[in-house]
Amino acid sequence: MINSYFILVDGQQTGPFTHDELMDNNLQPDAFVLSPLATEWQQAIDLPEFNEYFVSQGIYQPAKGNYANFGWRLLAYLIDQFIYYGFFAIIGGLIGAIMSLTGGEFGSIFINIEDVLQVVITFSGFFINAFLETTTLQGSLGKLICKLAVVNIHGGRETFLQALGRNFGKILSSLICGLGFLNVAWDSKRQGWHDQLAKTYVIKKRG
């Protein structure tokens, strides 16, 4: 049977299965599969005939051809900053309006409001991005617009803790004049230090 595949389950060979049967049984990207056209076991994510299936599941194999470069990642970051700062500018404006209407009665509460907002924007951004990276969006709004996705080493979604660690790892990447972010420009896998820390990749979706 040309359409016969075998799969390892707990170290035991099972099968044969058709291409459709494997997909119907929720084939995982890290599952070891013996293709009828190969003589060695391979992970399912490495078999081209399953590419469309995995993409439909939000799984994108990290590979040289689809690592998101520095330019795309910078554009996504700038879009995010525009969105976040725009939102918090509205909040700041409302606070200012309240202070004006109350004759500055709450002024002592909102001393150094810009510094407070900066901290709030930064840390809320970490949690918001971590949450978005674990959803079907697989990234921030900026990454969605730029058709980028954050994936784990198997091409799937991160866990929330992994995503949170990645985002807080941006503090490390920001040190030494942002050298950890600039690392994306010359790293062979286009990873920042925070990506390397969390074992994640940012890839460019097809289309």
PDB file of N, CA and C in Angstrom, residues 47-128:
ATOM      1  N   LEU A  47       7.675  15.947   7.330  1.00  0.00           N
ATOM      2  CA  LEU A  47       7.136  15.321   6.119  1.00  0.00           C
ATOM      3  C   LEU A  47       6.284  16.328   5.351  1.00  0.00           C
ATOM      4  N   PRO A  48       6.666  16.672   4.124  1.00  0.00           N
ATOM      5  CA  PRO A  48       5.970  17.725   3.374  1.00  0.00           C
ATOM      6  C   PRO A  48       4.490  17.446   3.113  1.00  0.00           C
ATOM      7  N   GLU A  49       4.095  16.165   3.056  1.00  0.00           N
ATOM      8  CA  GLU A  49       2.691  15.859   2.767  1.00  0.00           C
ATOM      9  C   GLU A  49       1.754  16.238   3.921  1.00  0.00           C
ATOM     10  N   PHE A  50       2.341  16.560   5.089  1.00  0.00           N
ATOM     11  CA  PHE A  50       1.509  16.969   6.223  1.00  0.00           C
ATOM     12  C   PHE A  50       1.565  18.480   6.481  1.00  0.00           C
ATOM     13  N   ASN A  51       2.250  19.217   5.610  1.00  0.00           N
ATOM     14  CA  ASN A  51       2.414  20.660   5.816  1.00  0.00           C
ATOM     15  C   ASN A  51       1.077  21.385   5.948  1.00  0.00           C
ATOM     16  N   GLU A  52       0.181  21.146   4.998  1.00  0.00           N
ATOM     17  CA  GLU A  52      -1.108  21.850   5.009  1.00  0.00           C
ATOM     18  C   GLU A  52      -1.915  21.498   6.246  1.00  0.00           C
ATOM     19  N   TYR A  53      -1.841  20.239   6.667  1.00  0.00           N
ATOM     20  CA  TYR A  53      -2.561  19.811   7.865  1.00  0.00           C
ATOM     21  C   TYR A  53      -2.059  20.567   9.093  1.00  0.00           C
ATOM     22  N   PHE A  54      -0.753  20.641   9.252  1.00  0.00           N
ATOM     23  CA  PHE A  54      -0.203  21.309  10.434  1.00  0.00           C
ATOM     24  C   PHE A  54      -0.466  22.814  10.407  1.00  0.00           C
ATOM     25  N   VAL A  55      -0.377  23.423   9.233  1.00  0.00           N
ATOM     26  CA  VAL A  55      -0.677  24.855   9.122  1.00  0.00           C
ATOM     27  C   VAL A  55      -2.123  25.128   9.530  1.00  0.00           C
ATOM     28  N   SER A  56      -3.033  24.240   9.146  1.00  0.00           N
ATOM     29  CA  SER A  56      -4.446  24.402   9.516  1.00  0.00           C
ATOM     30  C   SER A  56      -4.642  24.291  11.023  1.00  0.00           C
ATOM     31  N   GLN A  57      -3.678  23.633  11.705  1.00  0.00           N
ATOM     32  CA  GLN A  57      -3.730  23.486  13.157  1.00  0.00           C
ATOM     33  C   GLN A  57      -2.944  24.592  13.869  1.00  0.00           C
ATOM     34  N   GLY A  58      -2.447  25.551  13.086  1.00  0.00           N
ATOM     35  CA  GLY A  58      -1.649  26.626  13.678  1.00  0.00           C
ATOM     36  C   GLY A  58      -0.244  26.185  14.029  1.00  0.00           C
ATOM     37  N   ILE A  59       0.267  25.180  13.326  1.00  0.00           N
ATOM     38  CA  ILE A  59       1.608  24.661  13.575  1.00  0.00           C
ATOM     39  C   ILE A  59       2.475  24.978  12.360  1.00  0.00           C
ATOM     40  N   TYR A  60       3.564  25.719  12.596  1.00  0.00           N
ATOM     41  CA  TYR A  60       4.439  26.151  11.511  1.00  0.00           C
ATOM     42  C   TYR A  60       5.858  25.708  11.833  1.00  0.00           C
ATOM     43  N   GLN A  61       6.403  24.848  11.017  1.00  0.00           N
ATOM     44  CA  GLN A  61       7.735  24.327  11.291  1.00  0.00           C
ATOM     45  C   GLN A  61       8.776  25.440  11.214  1.00  0.00           C
ATOM     46  N   PRO A  62       9.541  25.650  12.293  1.00  0.00           N
ATOM     47  CA  PRO A  62      10.624  26.638  12.227  1.00  0.00           C
ATOM     48  C   PRO A  62      11.706  26.131  11.274  1.00  0.00           C
ATOM     49  N   ALA A  63      12.004  26.905  10.271  1.00  0.00           N
ATOM     50  CA  ALA A  63      13.004  26.487   9.290  1.00  0.00           C
ATOM     51  C   ALA A  63      13.631  27.732   8.666  1.00  0.00           C
ATOM     52  N   LYS A  64      14.760  27.544   8.026  1.00  0.00           N
ATOM     53  CA  LYS A  64      15.510  28.659   7.452  1.00  0.00           C
ATOM     54  C   LYS A  64      14.655  29.505   6.529  1.00  0.00           C
ATOM     55  N   GLY A  65      13.745  28.878   5.819  1.00  0.00           N
ATOM     56  CA  GLY A  65      12.949  29.612   4.844  1.00  0.00           C
ATOM     57  C   GLY A  65      11.839  30.464   5.427  1.00  0.00           C
ATOM     58  N   ASN A  66      11.499  30.274   6.711  1.00  0.00           N
ATOM     59  CA  ASN A  66      10.377  31.057   7.241  1.00  0.00           C
ATOM     60  C   ASN A  66      10.674  31.793   8.555  1.00  0.00           C
ATOM     61  N   TYR A  67      11.942  31.847   8.968  1.00  0.00           N
ATOM     62  CA  TYR A  67      12.272  32.665  10.140  1.00  0.00           C
ATOM     63  C   TYR A  67      11.974  34.125   9.813  1.00  0.00           C
ATOM     64  N   ALA A  68      11.287  34.811  10.715  1.00  0.00           N
ATOM     65  CA  ALA A  68      10.971  36.232  10.500  1.00  0.00           C
ATOM     66  C   ALA A  68      12.232  37.066  10.707  1.00  0.00           C
ATOM     67  N   ASN A  69      12.566  37.907   9.735  1.00  0.00           N
ATOM     68  CA  ASN A  69      13.788  38.700   9.850  1.00  0.00           C
ATOM     69  C   ASN A  69      13.600  39.926  10.742  1.00  0.00           C
ATOM     70  N   PHE A  70      14.682  40.635  10.964  1.00  0.00           N
ATOM     71  CA  PHE A  70      14.682  41.778  11.877  1.00  0.00           C
ATOM     72  C   PHE A  70      13.706  42.859  11.419  1.00  0.00           C
ATOM     73  N   GLY A  71      13.628  43.088  10.117  1.00  0.00           N
ATOM     74  CA  GLY A  71      12.756  44.136   9.592  1.00  0.00           C
ATOM     75  C   GLY A  71      11.287  43.886   9.897  1.00  0.00           C
ATOM     76  N   TRP A  72      10.835  42.649   9.667  1.00  0.00           N
ATOM     77  CA  TRP A  72       9.435  42.308   9.944  1.00  0.00           C
ATOM     78  C   TRP A  72       9.130  42.391  11.434  1.00  0.00           C
ATOM     79  N   ARG A  73      10.059  41.941  12.247  1.00  0.00           N
ATOM     80  CA  ARG A  73       9.838  41.962  13.694  1.00  0.00           C
ATOM     81  C   ARG A  73       9.834  43.392  14.227  1.00  0.00           C
ATOM     82  N   LEU A  74      10.682  44.237  13.667  1.00  0.00           N
ATOM     83  CA  LEU A  74      10.694  45.644  14.078  1.00  0.00           C
ATOM     84  C   LEU A  74       9.382  46.318  13.704  1.00  0.00           C
ATOM     85  N   LEU A  75       8.882  46.037  12.505  1.00  0.00           N
ATOM     86  CA  LEU A  75       7.615  46.628  12.077  1.00  0.00           C
ATOM     87  C   LEU A  75       6.476  46.198  13.006  1.00  0.00           C
ATOM     88  N   ALA A  76       6.432  44.911  13.357  1.00  0.00           N
ATOM     89  CA  ALA A  76       5.395  44.411  14.264  1.00  0.00           C
ATOM     90  C   ALA A  76       5.499  45.100  15.625  1.00  0.00           C
ATOM     91  N   TYR A  77       6.722  45.309  16.097  1.00  0.00           N
ATOM     92  CA  TYR A  77       6.944  45.987  17.383  1.00  0.00           C
ATOM     93  C   TYR A  77       6.431  47.424  17.339  1.00  0.00           C
ATOM     94  N   LEU A  78       6.720  48.127  16.265  1.00  0.00           N
ATOM     95  CA  LEU A  78       6.288  49.520  16.144  1.00  0.00           C
ATOM     96  C   LEU A  78       4.755  49.619  16.106  1.00  0.00           C
ATOM     97  N   ILE A  79       4.125  48.676  15.429  1.00  0.00           N
ATOM     98  CA  ILE A  79       2.654  48.648  15.389  1.00  0.00           C
ATOM     99  C   ILE A  79       2.104  48.419  16.794  1.00  0.00           C
ATOM    100  N   ASP A  80       2.715  47.493  17.528  1.00  0.00           N
ATOM    101  CA  ASP A  80       2.283  47.226  18.906  1.00  0.00           C
ATOM    102  C   ASP A  80       2.418  48.474  19.773  1.00  0.00           C
ATOM    103  N   GLN A  81       3.551  49.154  19.638  1.00  0.00           N
ATOM    104  CA  GLN A  81       3.769  50.348  20.454  1.00  0.00           C
ATOM    105  C   GLN A  81       2.727  51.423  20.144  1.00  0.00           C
ATOM    106  N   PHE A  82       2.390  51.559  18.882  1.00  0.00           N
ATOM    107  CA  PHE A  82       1.375  52.534  18.481  1.00  0.00           C
ATOM    108  C   PHE A  82       0.029  52.194  19.122  1.00  0.00           C
ATOM    109  N   ILE A  83      -0.314  50.912  19.111  1.00  0.00           N
ATOM    110  CA  ILE A  83      -1.589  50.470  19.694  1.00  0.00           C
ATOM    111  C   ILE A  83      -1.598  50.667  21.203  1.00  0.00           C
ATOM    112  N   TYR A  84      -0.544  50.175  21.880  1.00  0.00           N
ATOM    113  CA  TYR A  84      -0.497  50.250  23.341  1.00  0.00           C
ATOM    114  C   TYR A  84      -0.447  51.687  23.835  1.00  0.00           C
ATOM    115  N   TYR A  85       0.433  52.494  23.233  1.00  0.00           N
ATOM    116  CA  TYR A  85       0.559  53.867  23.698  1.00  0.00           C
ATOM    117  C   TYR A  85      -0.695  54.672  23.368  1.00  0.00           C
ATOM    118  N   GLY A  86      -1.333  54.342  22.256  1.00  0.00           N
ATOM    119  CA  GLY A  86      -2.584  55.014  21.932  1.00  0.00           C
ATOM    120  C   GLY A  86      -3.646  54.732  22.970  1.00  0.00           C
ATOM    121  N   PHE A  87      -3.723  53.471  23.396  1.00  0.00           N
ATOM    122  CA  PHE A  87      -4.704  53.084  24.414  1.00  0.00           C
ATOM    123  C   PHE A  87      -4.429  53.786  25.734  1.00  0.00           C
ATOM    124  N   PHE A  88      -3.176  53.748  26.168  1.00  0.00           N
ATOM    125  CA  PHE A  88      -2.859  54.351  27.457  1.00  0.00           C
ATOM    126  C   PHE A  88      -2.857  55.878  27.395  1.00  0.00           C
ATOM    127  N   ALA A  89      -2.686  56.438  26.208  1.00  0.00           N
ATOM    128  CA  ALA A  89      -2.816  57.889  26.068  1.00  0.00           C
ATOM    129  C   ALA A  89      -4.255  58.310  26.341  1.00  0.00           C
ATOM    130  N   ILE A  90      -5.197  57.470  25.908  1.00  0.00           N
ATOM    131  CA  ILE A  90      -6.608  57.744  26.186  1.00  0.00           C
ATOM    132  C   ILE A  90      -6.866  57.678  27.696  1.00  0.00           C
ATOM    133  N   ILE A  91      -6.293  56.643  28.351  1.00  0.00           N
ATOM    134  CA  ILE A  91      -6.436  56.513  29.805  1.00  0.00           C
ATOM    135  C   ILE A  91      -5.836  57.726  30.506  1.00  0.00           C
ATOM    136  N   GLY A  92      -4.646  58.117  30.063  1.00  0.00           N
ATOM    137  CA  GLY A  92      -4.000  59.283  30.659  1.00  0.00           C
ATOM    138  C   GLY A  92      -4.819  60.543  30.457  1.00  0.00           C
ATOM    139  N   GLY A  93      -5.423  60.657  29.270  1.00  0.00           N
ATOM    140  CA  GLY A  93      -6.271  61.819  28.992  1.00  0.00           C
ATOM    141  C   GLY A  93      -7.481  61.869  29.899  1.00  0.00           C
ATOM    142  N   LEU A  94      -8.067  60.707  30.154  1.00  0.00           N
ATOM    143  CA  LEU A  94      -9.221  60.649  31.061  1.00  0.00           C
ATOM    144  C   LEU A  94      -8.832  61.035  32.481  1.00  0.00           C
ATOM    145  N   ILE A  95      -7.662  60.561  32.917  1.00  0.00           N
ATOM    146  CA  ILE A  95      -7.187  60.928  34.253  1.00  0.00           C
ATOM    147  C   ILE A  95      -6.950  62.426  34.341  1.00  0.00           C
ATOM    148  N   GLY A  96      -6.344  62.991  33.284  1.00  0.00           N
ATOM    149  CA  GLY A  96      -6.105  64.429  33.256  1.00  0.00           C
ATOM    150  C   GLY A  96      -7.404  65.217  33.298  1.00  0.00           C
ATOM    151  N   ALA A  97      -8.414  64.706  32.583  1.00  0.00           N
ATOM    152  CA  ALA A  97      -9.711  65.385  32.577  1.00  0.00           C
ATOM    153  C   ALA A  97     -10.333  65.365  33.967  1.00  0.00           C
ATOM    154  N   ILE A  98     -10.199  64.210  34.656  1.00  0.00           N
ATOM    155  CA  ILE A  98     -10.733  64.102  36.022  1.00  0.00           C
ATOM    156  C   ILE A  98     -10.036  65.088  36.950  1.00  0.00           C
ATOM    157  N   MET A  99      -8.729  65.185  36.828  1.00  0.00           N
ATOM    158  CA  MET A  99      -7.967  66.113  37.663  1.00  0.00           C
ATOM    159  C   MET A  99      -8.380  67.552  37.403  1.00  0.00           C
ATOM    160  N   SER A 100      -8.623  67.864  36.121  1.00  0.00           N
ATOM    161  CA  SER A 100      -9.020  69.224  35.759  1.00  0.00           C
ATOM    162  C   SER A 100     -10.395  69.565  36.315  1.00  0.00           C
ATOM    163  N   LEU A 101     -11.312  68.607  36.205  1.00  0.00           N
ATOM    164  CA  LEU A 101     -12.679  68.837  36.673  1.00  0.00           C
ATOM    165  C   LEU A 101     -12.767  68.936  38.195  1.00  0.00           C
ATOM    166  N   THR A 102     -11.833  68.282  38.872  1.00  0.00           N
ATOM    167  CA  THR A 102     -11.849  68.294  40.344  1.00  0.00           C
ATOM    168  C   THR A 102     -10.914  69.347  40.915  1.00  0.00           C
ATOM    169  N   GLY A 103     -10.372  70.179  40.027  1.00  0.00           N
ATOM    170  CA  GLY A 103      -9.493  71.238  40.501  1.00  0.00           C
ATOM    171  C   GLY A 103      -8.185  70.729  41.063  1.00  0.00           C
ATOM    172  N   GLY A 104      -7.734  69.579  40.555  1.00  0.00           N
ATOM    173  CA  GLY A 104      -6.456  69.027  41.005  1.00  0.00           C
ATOM    174  C   GLY A 104      -6.533  68.317  42.324  1.00  0.00           C
ATOM    175  N   GLU A 105      -7.733  68.009  42.768  1.00  0.00           N
ATOM    176  CA  GLU A 105      -7.906  67.358  44.067  1.00  0.00           C
ATOM    177  C   GLU A 105      -7.168  66.026  44.142  1.00  0.00           C
ATOM    178  N   PHE A 106      -7.110  65.330  42.980  1.00  0.00           N
ATOM    179  CA  PHE A 106      -6.447  64.033  42.970  1.00  0.00           C
ATOM    180  C   PHE A 106      -5.010  64.126  42.462  1.00  0.00           C
ATOM    181  N   GLY A 107      -4.501  65.348  42.420  1.00  0.00           N
ATOM    182  CA  GLY A 107      -3.160  65.549  41.877  1.00  0.00           C
ATOM    183  C   GLY A 107      -2.095  64.766  42.593  1.00  0.00           C
ATOM    184  N   SER A 108      -2.191  64.713  43.932  1.00  0.00           N
ATOM    185  CA  SER A 108      -1.163  64.009  44.703  1.00  0.00           C
ATOM    186  C   SER A 108      -1.153  62.527  44.398  1.00  0.00           C
ATOM    187  N   ILE A 109      -2.303  61.985  43.999  1.00  0.00           N
ATOM    188  CA  ILE A 109      -2.385  60.558  43.690  1.00  0.00           C
ATOM    189  C   ILE A 109      -1.680  60.263  42.373  1.00  0.00           C
ATOM    190  N   PHE A 110      -1.772  61.209  41.437  1.00  0.00           N
ATOM    191  CA  PHE A 110      -1.249  60.959  40.096  1.00  0.00           C
ATOM    192  C   PHE A 110       0.063  61.682  39.818  1.00  0.00           C
ATOM    193  N   ILE A 111       0.855  61.886  40.874  1.00  0.00           N
ATOM    194  CA  ILE A 111       2.184  62.460  40.690  1.00  0.00           C
ATOM    195  C   ILE A 111       3.013  61.516  39.815  1.00  0.00           C
ATOM    196  N   ASN A 112       3.770  62.123  38.903  1.00  0.00           N
ATOM    197  CA  ASN A 112       4.610  61.338  37.980  1.00  0.00           C
ATOM    198  C   ASN A 112       3.779  60.315  37.204  1.00  0.00           C
ATOM    199  N   ILE A 113       2.610  60.756  36.737  1.00  0.00           N
ATOM    200  CA  ILE A 113       1.707  59.851  36.032  1.00  0.00           C
ATOM    201  C   ILE A 113       2.341  59.220  34.805  1.00  0.00           C
ATOM    202  N   GLU A 114       3.231  59.954  34.124  1.00  0.00           N
ATOM    203  CA  GLU A 114       3.867  59.414  32.926  1.00  0.00           C
ATOM    204  C   GLU A 114       4.772  58.235  33.277  1.00  0.00           C
ATOM    205  N   ASP A 115       5.497  58.354  34.409  1.00  0.00           N
ATOM    206  CA  ASP A 115       6.368  57.250  34.824  1.00  0.00           C
ATOM    207  C   ASP A 115       5.538  56.024  35.204  1.00  0.00           C
ATOM    208  N   VAL A 116       4.439  56.272  35.886  1.00  0.00           N
ATOM    209  CA  VAL A 116       3.558  55.170  36.282  1.00  0.00           C
ATOM    210  C   VAL A 116       2.997  54.473  35.053  1.00  0.00           C
ATOM    211  N   LEU A 117       2.525  55.273  34.096  1.00  0.00           N
ATOM    212  CA  LEU A 117       1.951  54.694  32.876  1.00  0.00           C
ATOM    213  C   LEU A 117       2.989  53.884  32.105  1.00  0.00           C
ATOM    214  N   GLN A 118       4.240  54.369  32.102  1.00  0.00           N
ATOM    215  CA  GLN A 118       5.290  53.646  31.391  1.00  0.00           C
ATOM    216  C   GLN A 118       5.486  52.255  31.981  1.00  0.00           C
ATOM    217  N   VAL A 119       5.513  52.167  33.304  1.00  0.00           N
ATOM    218  CA  VAL A 119       5.663  50.876  33.973  1.00  0.00           C
ATOM    219  C   VAL A 119       4.451  49.989  33.684  1.00  0.00           C
ATOM    220  N   VAL A 120       3.252  50.591  33.755  1.00  0.00           N
ATOM    221  CA  VAL A 120       2.029  49.837  33.501  1.00  0.00           C
ATOM    222  C   VAL A 120       2.010  49.305  32.072  1.00  0.00           C
ATOM    223  N   ILE A 121       2.389  50.149  31.113  1.00  0.00           N
ATOM    224  CA  ILE A 121       2.408  49.739  29.707  1.00  0.00           C
ATOM    225  C   ILE A 121       3.363  48.574  29.501  1.00  0.00           C
ATOM    226  N   THR A 122       4.551  48.699  30.083  1.00  0.00           N
ATOM    227  CA  THR A 122       5.572  47.666  29.892  1.00  0.00           C
ATOM    228  C   THR A 122       5.126  46.313  30.444  1.00  0.00           C
ATOM    229  N   PHE A 123       4.702  46.298  31.709  1.00  0.00           N
ATOM    230  CA  PHE A 123       4.378  45.022  32.334  1.00  0.00           C
ATOM    231  C   PHE A 123       3.029  44.465  31.876  1.00  0.00           C
ATOM    232  N   SER A 124       2.076  45.334  31.615  1.00  0.00           N
ATOM    233  CA  SER A 124       0.815  44.825  31.079  1.00  0.00           C
ATOM    234  C   SER A 124       1.035  44.265  29.682  1.00  0.00           C
ATOM    235  N   GLY A 125       1.963  44.886  28.936  1.00  0.00           N
ATOM    236  CA  GLY A 125       2.288  44.384  27.605  1.00  0.00           C
ATOM    237  C   GLY A 125       2.848  42.972  27.652  1.00  0.00           C
ATOM    238  N   PHE A 126       3.668  42.689  28.677  1.00  0.00           N
ATOM    239  CA  PHE A 126       4.221  41.342  28.822  1.00  0.00           C
ATOM    240  C   PHE A 126       3.100  40.316  28.977  1.00  0.00           C
ATOM    241  N   PHE A 127       2.148  40.617  29.849  1.00  0.00           N
ATOM    242  CA  PHE A 127       1.063  39.666  30.113  1.00  0.00           C
ATOM    243  C   PHE A 127       0.103  39.564  28.922  1.00  0.00           C
ATOM    244  N   ILE A 128      -0.195  40.704  28.303  1.00  0.00           N
ATOM    245  CA  ILE A 128      -1.091  40.698  27.144  1.00  0.00           C
ATOM    246  C   ILE A 128      -0.474  39.891  26.006  1.00  0.00           C
TER     247      ILE A 128
END
